[in-house]
Amino acid sequence: MRILVLGSGAREHAIITALLRENAGHEITAAPGNAGIAADVPVIALDPTNPVVVTEFALDNDIELVVIGPEAPLVAGVADKLRQRGIAVFGPGKAAAALEGSKTFAKRIMDEAGVPTGRAVRAGTLDEAVAAIDEYGAPYVVKADGLAAGKGVLVTSDRDAALAHATYWLGQGSVLVEEFLDGQEVSLFLLSDGHNVLPLSPAQDYKRLSDGDEGPNTGGMGAYSPLPWLPAGFVDEVIDTIALPTVRQLAAEQTPFIGLLYCGLIVTGSGIRVIEFNARFGDPETQVVLPRLVTPLSGLLFAASIGGLGELPRPEFSDEVAVTVVLASEGYPETPVTGRSISGLDTALAIHGVTIAHAATAHSGGRLVATGGRVLSVVATGADFTEARSRAYRALEAIDLEGGHYRTDIAARVAR
Ligand code: AMP
Ligand code: GLY
C-alpha cells in the first residue's frame, strides 16, 4: 500500500516501524519526518497542517492511505480535505477532533453520552475560576481550554499557584476547573471507523518530568505496556461505558470520529473516569503499544478509514512487555537546549530487544543533533518488565547527549 504518514515525532517513527515490520512491501512516505524516520523511509518537506498541500501531494502520488500522527493537522482540517477528494485517511475531521482541541466540547459530548468523568466548570473570568477552585477544594486542577501542548494543565495543592495559572490562561481564553480524581492513570487507544471501535493494549504514561512523579507536567517522559494490575474486564467496560457512547454521540451529531480515540482514564475508588480524550495516538504510549501488536497495523488503519472495523476481530498482542524511556534535552520542558550532538545509538541498538524512535533529531554538518525537547524514545521489549527495563536503561547509558536527562523509574512499579 502507498501510505503517507504526517508528523515528525517518536510516535510517527513508531507507526512507521510497525508498518515496515509487516514486510508487506508498503511504499511509505513521511512528511516532514525527522532524522530517524529519514533513515527508514523517504521524507518530504511539506507542511503537514496545510490541507491543500497535503491533498495535492496525496493525489499526485497515488497515496492510498494517509495516517495523521499529531493533533495540529487534525484541528487544521487536513482529514476533511483528504476525505472530500476520496482519499482514505486515518484521523478525524476538524469537528470531531475538537474532542481533543476543546475541553469544553469534550465535556459536553461526555455529558450527552453519559460518559463518566470528573465534575468541571468552565470559567471565563477570574471570579468564576476562584469560585470553582474553592468549591472543589485541594488538590486543585486548572486547565487551559484549548491545545496547550500538554502544558496547560496544573494540578497543585497551592491555591495561589492555581489562581496564578488560571489568571495566565484566562489571558488567552477560558479555563476549566476540575475536581481532582485520585487513582492510577491508564491510556487506552481505540481504533474507530465512526461507528465501531477496536481496542489496542492499555499503556501507562509518565507525565511528570522527574522520578517519583515530581516536577512539572510534560508531553510524557516514558511509558509501559501492558498493565498487569488492571482489573479483569477493564477494556470491555471502557468500550461499553466510554468509547462506544462517545463515538455514537459524535456520529449522531454528524461528526463521525474516524481515527484513534485516545481515552485518558483514571481508575478511581468509585470507578473509571475520563480525564481527557485525544484524537490521535499518544506519545510516548504508541512506542510501547505498537511493538507488541501482532495484527498488521496497515490493515487496521485502512479498515478504520473506510468504515470496515465491524468485520474485524480484536487486534492481537504479543506476550512480551514493552518499556519506553524518553531522553530529553537540558532545560526541557521550559527552555530546551538544541543543536547538541547525539552519539552512541549504534551501541544502544546492539542490545537485544532495543529500538529507538526518533523525535527531535536532525543531521547537521555530518552530525546527528537534537532539535527540541523530547529527543528520542528508547524502546525495549522483554519477557518481563525487569528484563525490558534493564535493556532500556543499558541503552540509555550508551547514548551520549550533553545535558540530556531521563527518568530512572519508568515501569519500576511493575518490575519484580
Ligand atoms: P490532561 O492534559 O488533561 O491529560 O492532564 C495532564 C495530566 O494532569 C493528567 O495526565 C493527570 O496526571 C493530571 N490531571 C488532569 N486532570 C486531572 C484530574 N481531574 N484529577 C487528577 N489529575 C488530573
Ligand atoms: N502521552 C500523552 C499524550 O500523547 O497526550
Short mmCIF file of N, CA, C and O in Angstrom, two decimals, residues 120-193:
data_model
loop_
_atom_site.label_atom_id
_atom_site.label_comp_id
_atom_site.label_asym_id
_atom_site.label_seq_id
_atom_site.Cartn_x
_atom_site.Cartn_y
_atom_site.Cartn_z
N ALA A 120 -16.62 19.47 36.36
CA ALA A 120 -15.77 20.55 35.86
C ALA A 120 -16.61 21.79 35.60
O ALA A 120 -17.80 21.70 35.31
N VAL A 121 -15.97 22.94 35.75
CA VAL A 121 -16.65 24.21 35.48
C VAL A 121 -15.79 25.00 34.51
O VAL A 121 -14.57 25.09 34.67
N ARG A 122 -16.42 25.57 33.49
CA ARG A 122 -15.69 26.44 32.56
C ARG A 122 -15.78 27.85 33.09
O ARG A 122 -16.86 28.35 33.40
N ALA A 123 -14.62 28.49 33.24
CA ALA A 123 -14.58 29.84 33.78
C ALA A 123 -14.01 30.80 32.75
O ALA A 123 -12.98 30.53 32.15
N GLY A 124 -14.73 31.91 32.54
CA GLY A 124 -14.27 32.93 31.60
C GLY A 124 -13.68 34.13 32.32
O GLY A 124 -13.06 34.99 31.70
N THR A 125 -13.90 34.18 33.65
CA THR A 125 -13.36 35.29 34.44
C THR A 125 -12.67 34.72 35.68
O THR A 125 -12.92 33.57 36.08
N LEU A 126 -11.83 35.54 36.29
CA LEU A 126 -11.12 35.07 37.48
C LEU A 126 -12.10 34.79 38.62
O LEU A 126 -11.93 33.83 39.37
N ASP A 127 -13.15 35.61 38.74
CA ASP A 127 -14.14 35.38 39.80
C ASP A 127 -14.77 33.99 39.66
O ASP A 127 -14.93 33.26 40.65
N GLU A 128 -15.11 33.63 38.44
CA GLU A 128 -15.71 32.30 38.22
C GLU A 128 -14.70 31.20 38.55
O GLU A 128 -15.05 30.18 39.14
N ALA A 129 -13.45 31.43 38.18
CA ALA A 129 -12.41 30.43 38.46
C ALA A 129 -12.21 30.27 39.96
O ALA A 129 -12.13 29.14 40.47
N VAL A 130 -12.17 31.38 40.69
CA VAL A 130 -11.97 31.33 42.14
C VAL A 130 -13.12 30.57 42.80
O VAL A 130 -12.91 29.71 43.68
N ALA A 131 -14.33 30.84 42.34
CA ALA A 131 -15.50 30.18 42.94
C ALA A 131 -15.39 28.67 42.76
O ALA A 131 -15.63 27.89 43.70
N ALA A 132 -14.98 28.23 41.56
CA ALA A 132 -14.89 26.79 41.30
C ALA A 132 -13.72 26.17 42.07
O ALA A 132 -13.85 25.07 42.62
N ILE A 133 -12.61 26.88 42.12
CA ILE A 133 -11.44 26.38 42.85
C ILE A 133 -11.82 26.14 44.31
O ILE A 133 -11.47 25.11 44.90
N ASP A 134 -12.57 27.07 44.88
CA ASP A 134 -12.93 26.91 46.29
C ASP A 134 -14.05 25.89 46.49
O ASP A 134 -14.12 25.24 47.53
N GLU A 135 -14.89 25.74 45.49
CA GLU A 135 -15.95 24.73 45.62
C GLU A 135 -15.36 23.32 45.65
O GLU A 135 -15.70 22.50 46.50
N TYR A 136 -14.42 23.04 44.72
CA TYR A 136 -13.87 21.68 44.65
C TYR A 136 -12.81 21.42 45.72
O TYR A 136 -12.59 20.29 46.13
N GLY A 137 -12.10 22.47 46.13
CA GLY A 137 -11.07 22.30 47.15
C GLY A 137 -9.79 21.68 46.60
O GLY A 137 -9.69 21.32 45.43
N ALA A 138 -8.79 21.52 47.49
CA ALA A 138 -7.48 20.99 47.08
C ALA A 138 -7.53 19.47 46.99
O ALA A 138 -8.34 18.85 47.70
N PRO A 139 -6.64 18.82 46.20
CA PRO A 139 -5.76 19.44 45.20
C PRO A 139 -6.56 20.10 44.07
O PRO A 139 -7.61 19.58 43.69
N TYR A 140 -6.03 21.19 43.57
CA TYR A 140 -6.72 21.96 42.53
C TYR A 140 -6.28 21.50 41.15
O TYR A 140 -5.10 21.21 40.93
N VAL A 141 -7.24 21.46 40.22
CA VAL A 141 -6.93 21.10 38.83
C VAL A 141 -7.42 22.23 37.94
O VAL A 141 -8.63 22.50 37.89
N VAL A 142 -6.50 22.93 37.28
CA VAL A 142 -6.86 24.05 36.41
C VAL A 142 -6.26 23.79 35.03
O VAL A 142 -5.07 23.49 34.90
N LYS A 143 -7.12 23.87 33.99
CA LYS A 143 -6.67 23.55 32.63
C LYS A 143 -7.00 24.68 31.66
O LYS A 143 -8.08 25.26 31.74
N ALA A 144 -6.08 24.92 30.75
CA ALA A 144 -6.38 25.81 29.62
C ALA A 144 -7.42 25.11 28.75
O ALA A 144 -7.34 23.91 28.54
N ASP A 145 -8.38 25.86 28.22
CA ASP A 145 -9.40 25.26 27.36
C ASP A 145 -8.98 25.36 25.91
O ASP A 145 -9.44 26.21 25.17
N GLY A 146 -8.09 24.53 25.50
CA GLY A 146 -7.62 24.56 24.11
C GLY A 146 -6.33 23.80 24.04
O GLY A 146 -5.85 23.27 25.05
N LEU A 147 -5.73 23.72 22.85
CA LEU A 147 -4.48 22.99 22.72
C LEU A 147 -3.37 23.77 23.41
O LEU A 147 -3.17 24.94 23.15
N ALA A 148 -2.65 23.10 24.32
CA ALA A 148 -1.57 23.79 25.02
C ALA A 148 -0.35 22.88 25.11
O ALA A 148 0.50 23.06 25.97
N ALA A 149 -0.27 21.92 24.19
CA ALA A 149 0.90 21.02 24.11
C ALA A 149 1.25 20.40 25.45
O ALA A 149 2.41 20.28 25.82
N GLY A 150 0.24 19.98 26.18
CA GLY A 150 0.47 19.30 27.45
C GLY A 150 0.87 20.22 28.59
O GLY A 150 1.09 19.76 29.71
N LYS A 151 1.00 21.52 28.31
CA LYS A 151 1.50 22.42 29.34
C LYS A 151 0.39 23.24 29.97
O LYS A 151 0.65 24.07 30.85
N GLY A 152 -0.85 23.06 29.54
CA GLY A 152 -1.93 23.90 30.03
C GLY A 152 -2.57 23.39 31.31
O GLY A 152 -3.49 24.02 31.82
N VAL A 153 -2.07 22.26 31.84
CA VAL A 153 -2.72 21.65 32.99
C VAL A 153 -1.86 21.85 34.24
O VAL A 153 -0.67 21.57 34.24
N LEU A 154 -2.50 22.33 35.30
CA LEU A 154 -1.77 22.40 36.58
C LEU A 154 -2.58 21.65 37.63
O LEU A 154 -3.78 21.88 37.79
N VAL A 155 -1.91 20.73 38.30
CA VAL A 155 -2.50 20.03 39.44
C VAL A 155 -1.65 20.41 40.64
O VAL A 155 -0.45 20.16 40.67
N THR A 156 -2.25 21.07 41.63
CA THR A 156 -1.45 21.60 42.73
C THR A 156 -2.28 21.72 44.00
O THR A 156 -3.50 21.86 43.93
N SER A 157 -1.60 21.66 45.14
CA SER A 157 -2.31 21.91 46.39
C SER A 157 -2.12 23.37 46.84
O SER A 157 -2.63 23.77 47.88
N ASP A 158 -1.39 24.12 46.03
CA ASP A 158 -1.09 25.52 46.36
C ASP A 158 -2.15 26.42 45.69
O ASP A 158 -2.15 26.58 44.46
N ARG A 159 -3.03 26.99 46.51
CA ARG A 159 -4.15 27.77 45.96
C ARG A 159 -3.65 28.97 45.15
O ARG A 159 -4.20 29.29 44.09
N ASP A 160 -2.59 29.63 45.64
CA ASP A 160 -2.05 30.78 44.91
C ASP A 160 -1.54 30.38 43.53
O ASP A 160 -1.73 31.09 42.55
N ALA A 161 -0.87 29.20 43.48
CA ALA A 161 -0.37 28.73 42.18
C ALA A 161 -1.54 28.42 41.25
O ALA A 161 -1.47 28.70 40.04
N ALA A 162 -2.61 27.85 41.80
CA ALA A 162 -3.79 27.55 40.98
C ALA A 162 -4.39 28.84 40.42
O ALA A 162 -4.76 28.91 39.24
N LEU A 163 -4.45 29.88 41.27
CA LEU A 163 -5.01 31.15 40.81
C LEU A 163 -4.11 31.80 39.77
O LEU A 163 -4.59 32.36 38.78
N ALA A 164 -2.79 31.70 39.97
CA ALA A 164 -1.86 32.30 39.00
C ALA A 164 -1.99 31.60 37.64
O ALA A 164 -1.99 32.25 36.60
N HIS A 165 -2.13 30.27 37.67
CA HIS A 165 -2.28 29.51 36.42
C HIS A 165 -3.58 29.92 35.72
O HIS A 165 -3.60 30.14 34.50
N ALA A 166 -4.65 30.04 36.50
CA ALA A 166 -5.94 30.45 35.93
C ALA A 166 -5.82 31.85 35.32
O ALA A 166 -6.28 32.10 34.21
N THR A 167 -5.16 32.75 36.03
CA THR A 167 -5.02 34.13 35.54
C THR A 167 -4.25 34.14 34.23
O THR A 167 -4.65 34.79 33.26
N TYR A 168 -3.16 33.36 34.16
CA TYR A 168 -2.34 33.33 32.94
C TYR A 168 -3.18 32.86 31.75
O TYR A 168 -3.22 33.49 30.70
N TRP A 169 -3.86 31.72 31.93
CA TRP A 169 -4.57 31.14 30.78
C TRP A 169 -5.86 31.88 30.46
O TRP A 169 -6.33 31.84 29.33
N LEU A 170 -6.43 32.60 31.45
CA LEU A 170 -7.60 33.43 31.15
C LEU A 170 -7.20 34.55 30.18
O LEU A 170 -8.02 35.02 29.38
N GLY A 171 -5.92 34.95 30.24
CA GLY A 171 -5.41 35.94 29.29
C GLY A 171 -5.44 35.44 27.85
O GLY A 171 -5.40 36.22 26.91
N GLN A 172 -5.49 34.10 27.66
CA GLN A 172 -5.51 33.52 26.31
C GLN A 172 -6.88 32.93 25.95
O GLN A 172 -7.04 32.38 24.88
N GLY A 173 -7.84 32.99 26.87
CA GLY A 173 -9.15 32.39 26.60
C GLY A 173 -9.77 31.94 27.91
O GLY A 173 -9.53 32.54 28.95
N SER A 174 -10.55 30.84 27.86
CA SER A 174 -11.20 30.39 29.09
C SER A 174 -10.39 29.27 29.73
O SER A 174 -9.46 28.71 29.12
N VAL A 175 -10.72 28.96 30.97
CA VAL A 175 -10.08 27.83 31.66
C VAL A 175 -11.14 26.88 32.18
O VAL A 175 -12.32 27.24 32.32
N LEU A 176 -10.69 25.67 32.47
CA LEU A 176 -11.57 24.66 33.04
C LEU A 176 -11.03 24.35 34.45
O LEU A 176 -9.85 24.09 34.60
N VAL A 177 -11.90 24.40 35.44
CA VAL A 177 -11.52 23.99 36.79
C VAL A 177 -12.20 22.65 37.03
O VAL A 177 -13.41 22.52 36.81
N GLU A 178 -11.41 21.66 37.44
CA GLU A 178 -11.97 20.31 37.58
C GLU A 178 -11.82 19.79 38.98
O GLU A 178 -10.91 20.19 39.72
N GLU A 179 -12.66 18.84 39.32
CA GLU A 179 -12.46 18.14 40.59
C GLU A 179 -11.27 17.19 40.42
O GLU A 179 -11.06 16.63 39.33
N PHE A 180 -10.47 17.03 41.46
CA PHE A 180 -9.30 16.15 41.42
C PHE A 180 -9.76 14.70 41.47
O PHE A 180 -10.59 14.32 42.29
N LEU A 181 -9.21 13.89 40.56
CA LEU A 181 -9.53 12.45 40.54
C LEU A 181 -8.31 11.69 41.02
O LEU A 181 -7.21 11.89 40.51
N ASP A 182 -8.52 10.81 41.97
CA ASP A 182 -7.41 10.12 42.62
C ASP A 182 -7.36 8.67 42.15
O ASP A 182 -8.34 7.95 42.30
N GLY A 183 -6.24 8.24 41.59
CA GLY A 183 -6.11 6.84 41.20
C GLY A 183 -5.03 6.66 40.14
O GLY A 183 -4.36 7.61 39.76
N GLN A 184 -4.87 5.41 39.67
CA GLN A 184 -3.89 5.12 38.62
C GLN A 184 -4.41 5.61 37.27
O GLN A 184 -5.59 5.47 36.97
N GLU A 185 -3.49 6.12 36.46
CA GLU A 185 -3.86 6.57 35.12
C GLU A 185 -3.63 5.47 34.10
O GLU A 185 -2.66 4.73 34.18
N VAL A 186 -4.54 5.40 33.14
CA VAL A 186 -4.45 4.43 32.05
C VAL A 186 -4.69 5.15 30.73
O VAL A 186 -5.61 5.96 30.64
N SER A 187 -3.88 4.84 29.74
CA SER A 187 -4.15 5.32 28.38
C SER A 187 -4.65 4.13 27.58
O SER A 187 -3.92 3.15 27.43
N LEU A 188 -5.88 4.21 27.09
CA LEU A 188 -6.39 3.14 26.24
C LEU A 188 -6.70 3.71 24.86
O LEU A 188 -7.46 4.67 24.74
N PHE A 189 -6.08 3.12 23.84
CA PHE A 189 -6.30 3.55 22.46
C PHE A 189 -7.36 2.67 21.82
O PHE A 189 -7.28 1.44 21.91
N LEU A 190 -8.32 3.32 21.13
CA LEU A 190 -9.31 2.55 20.38
C LEU A 190 -9.34 3.04 18.95
O LEU A 190 -9.42 4.25 18.70
N LEU A 191 -9.26 2.09 18.02
CA LEU A 191 -9.43 2.43 16.62
C LEU A 191 -10.92 2.63 16.40
O LEU A 191 -11.72 1.84 16.89
N SER A 192 -11.30 3.69 15.68
CA SER A 192 -12.72 3.93 15.43
C SER A 192 -12.93 4.18 13.95
O SER A 192 -12.17 4.92 13.32
N ASP A 193 -14.00 3.56 13.39
CA ASP A 193 -14.33 3.82 11.99
C ASP A 193 -15.54 4.75 11.88
O ASP A 193 -16.15 4.87 10.83
#
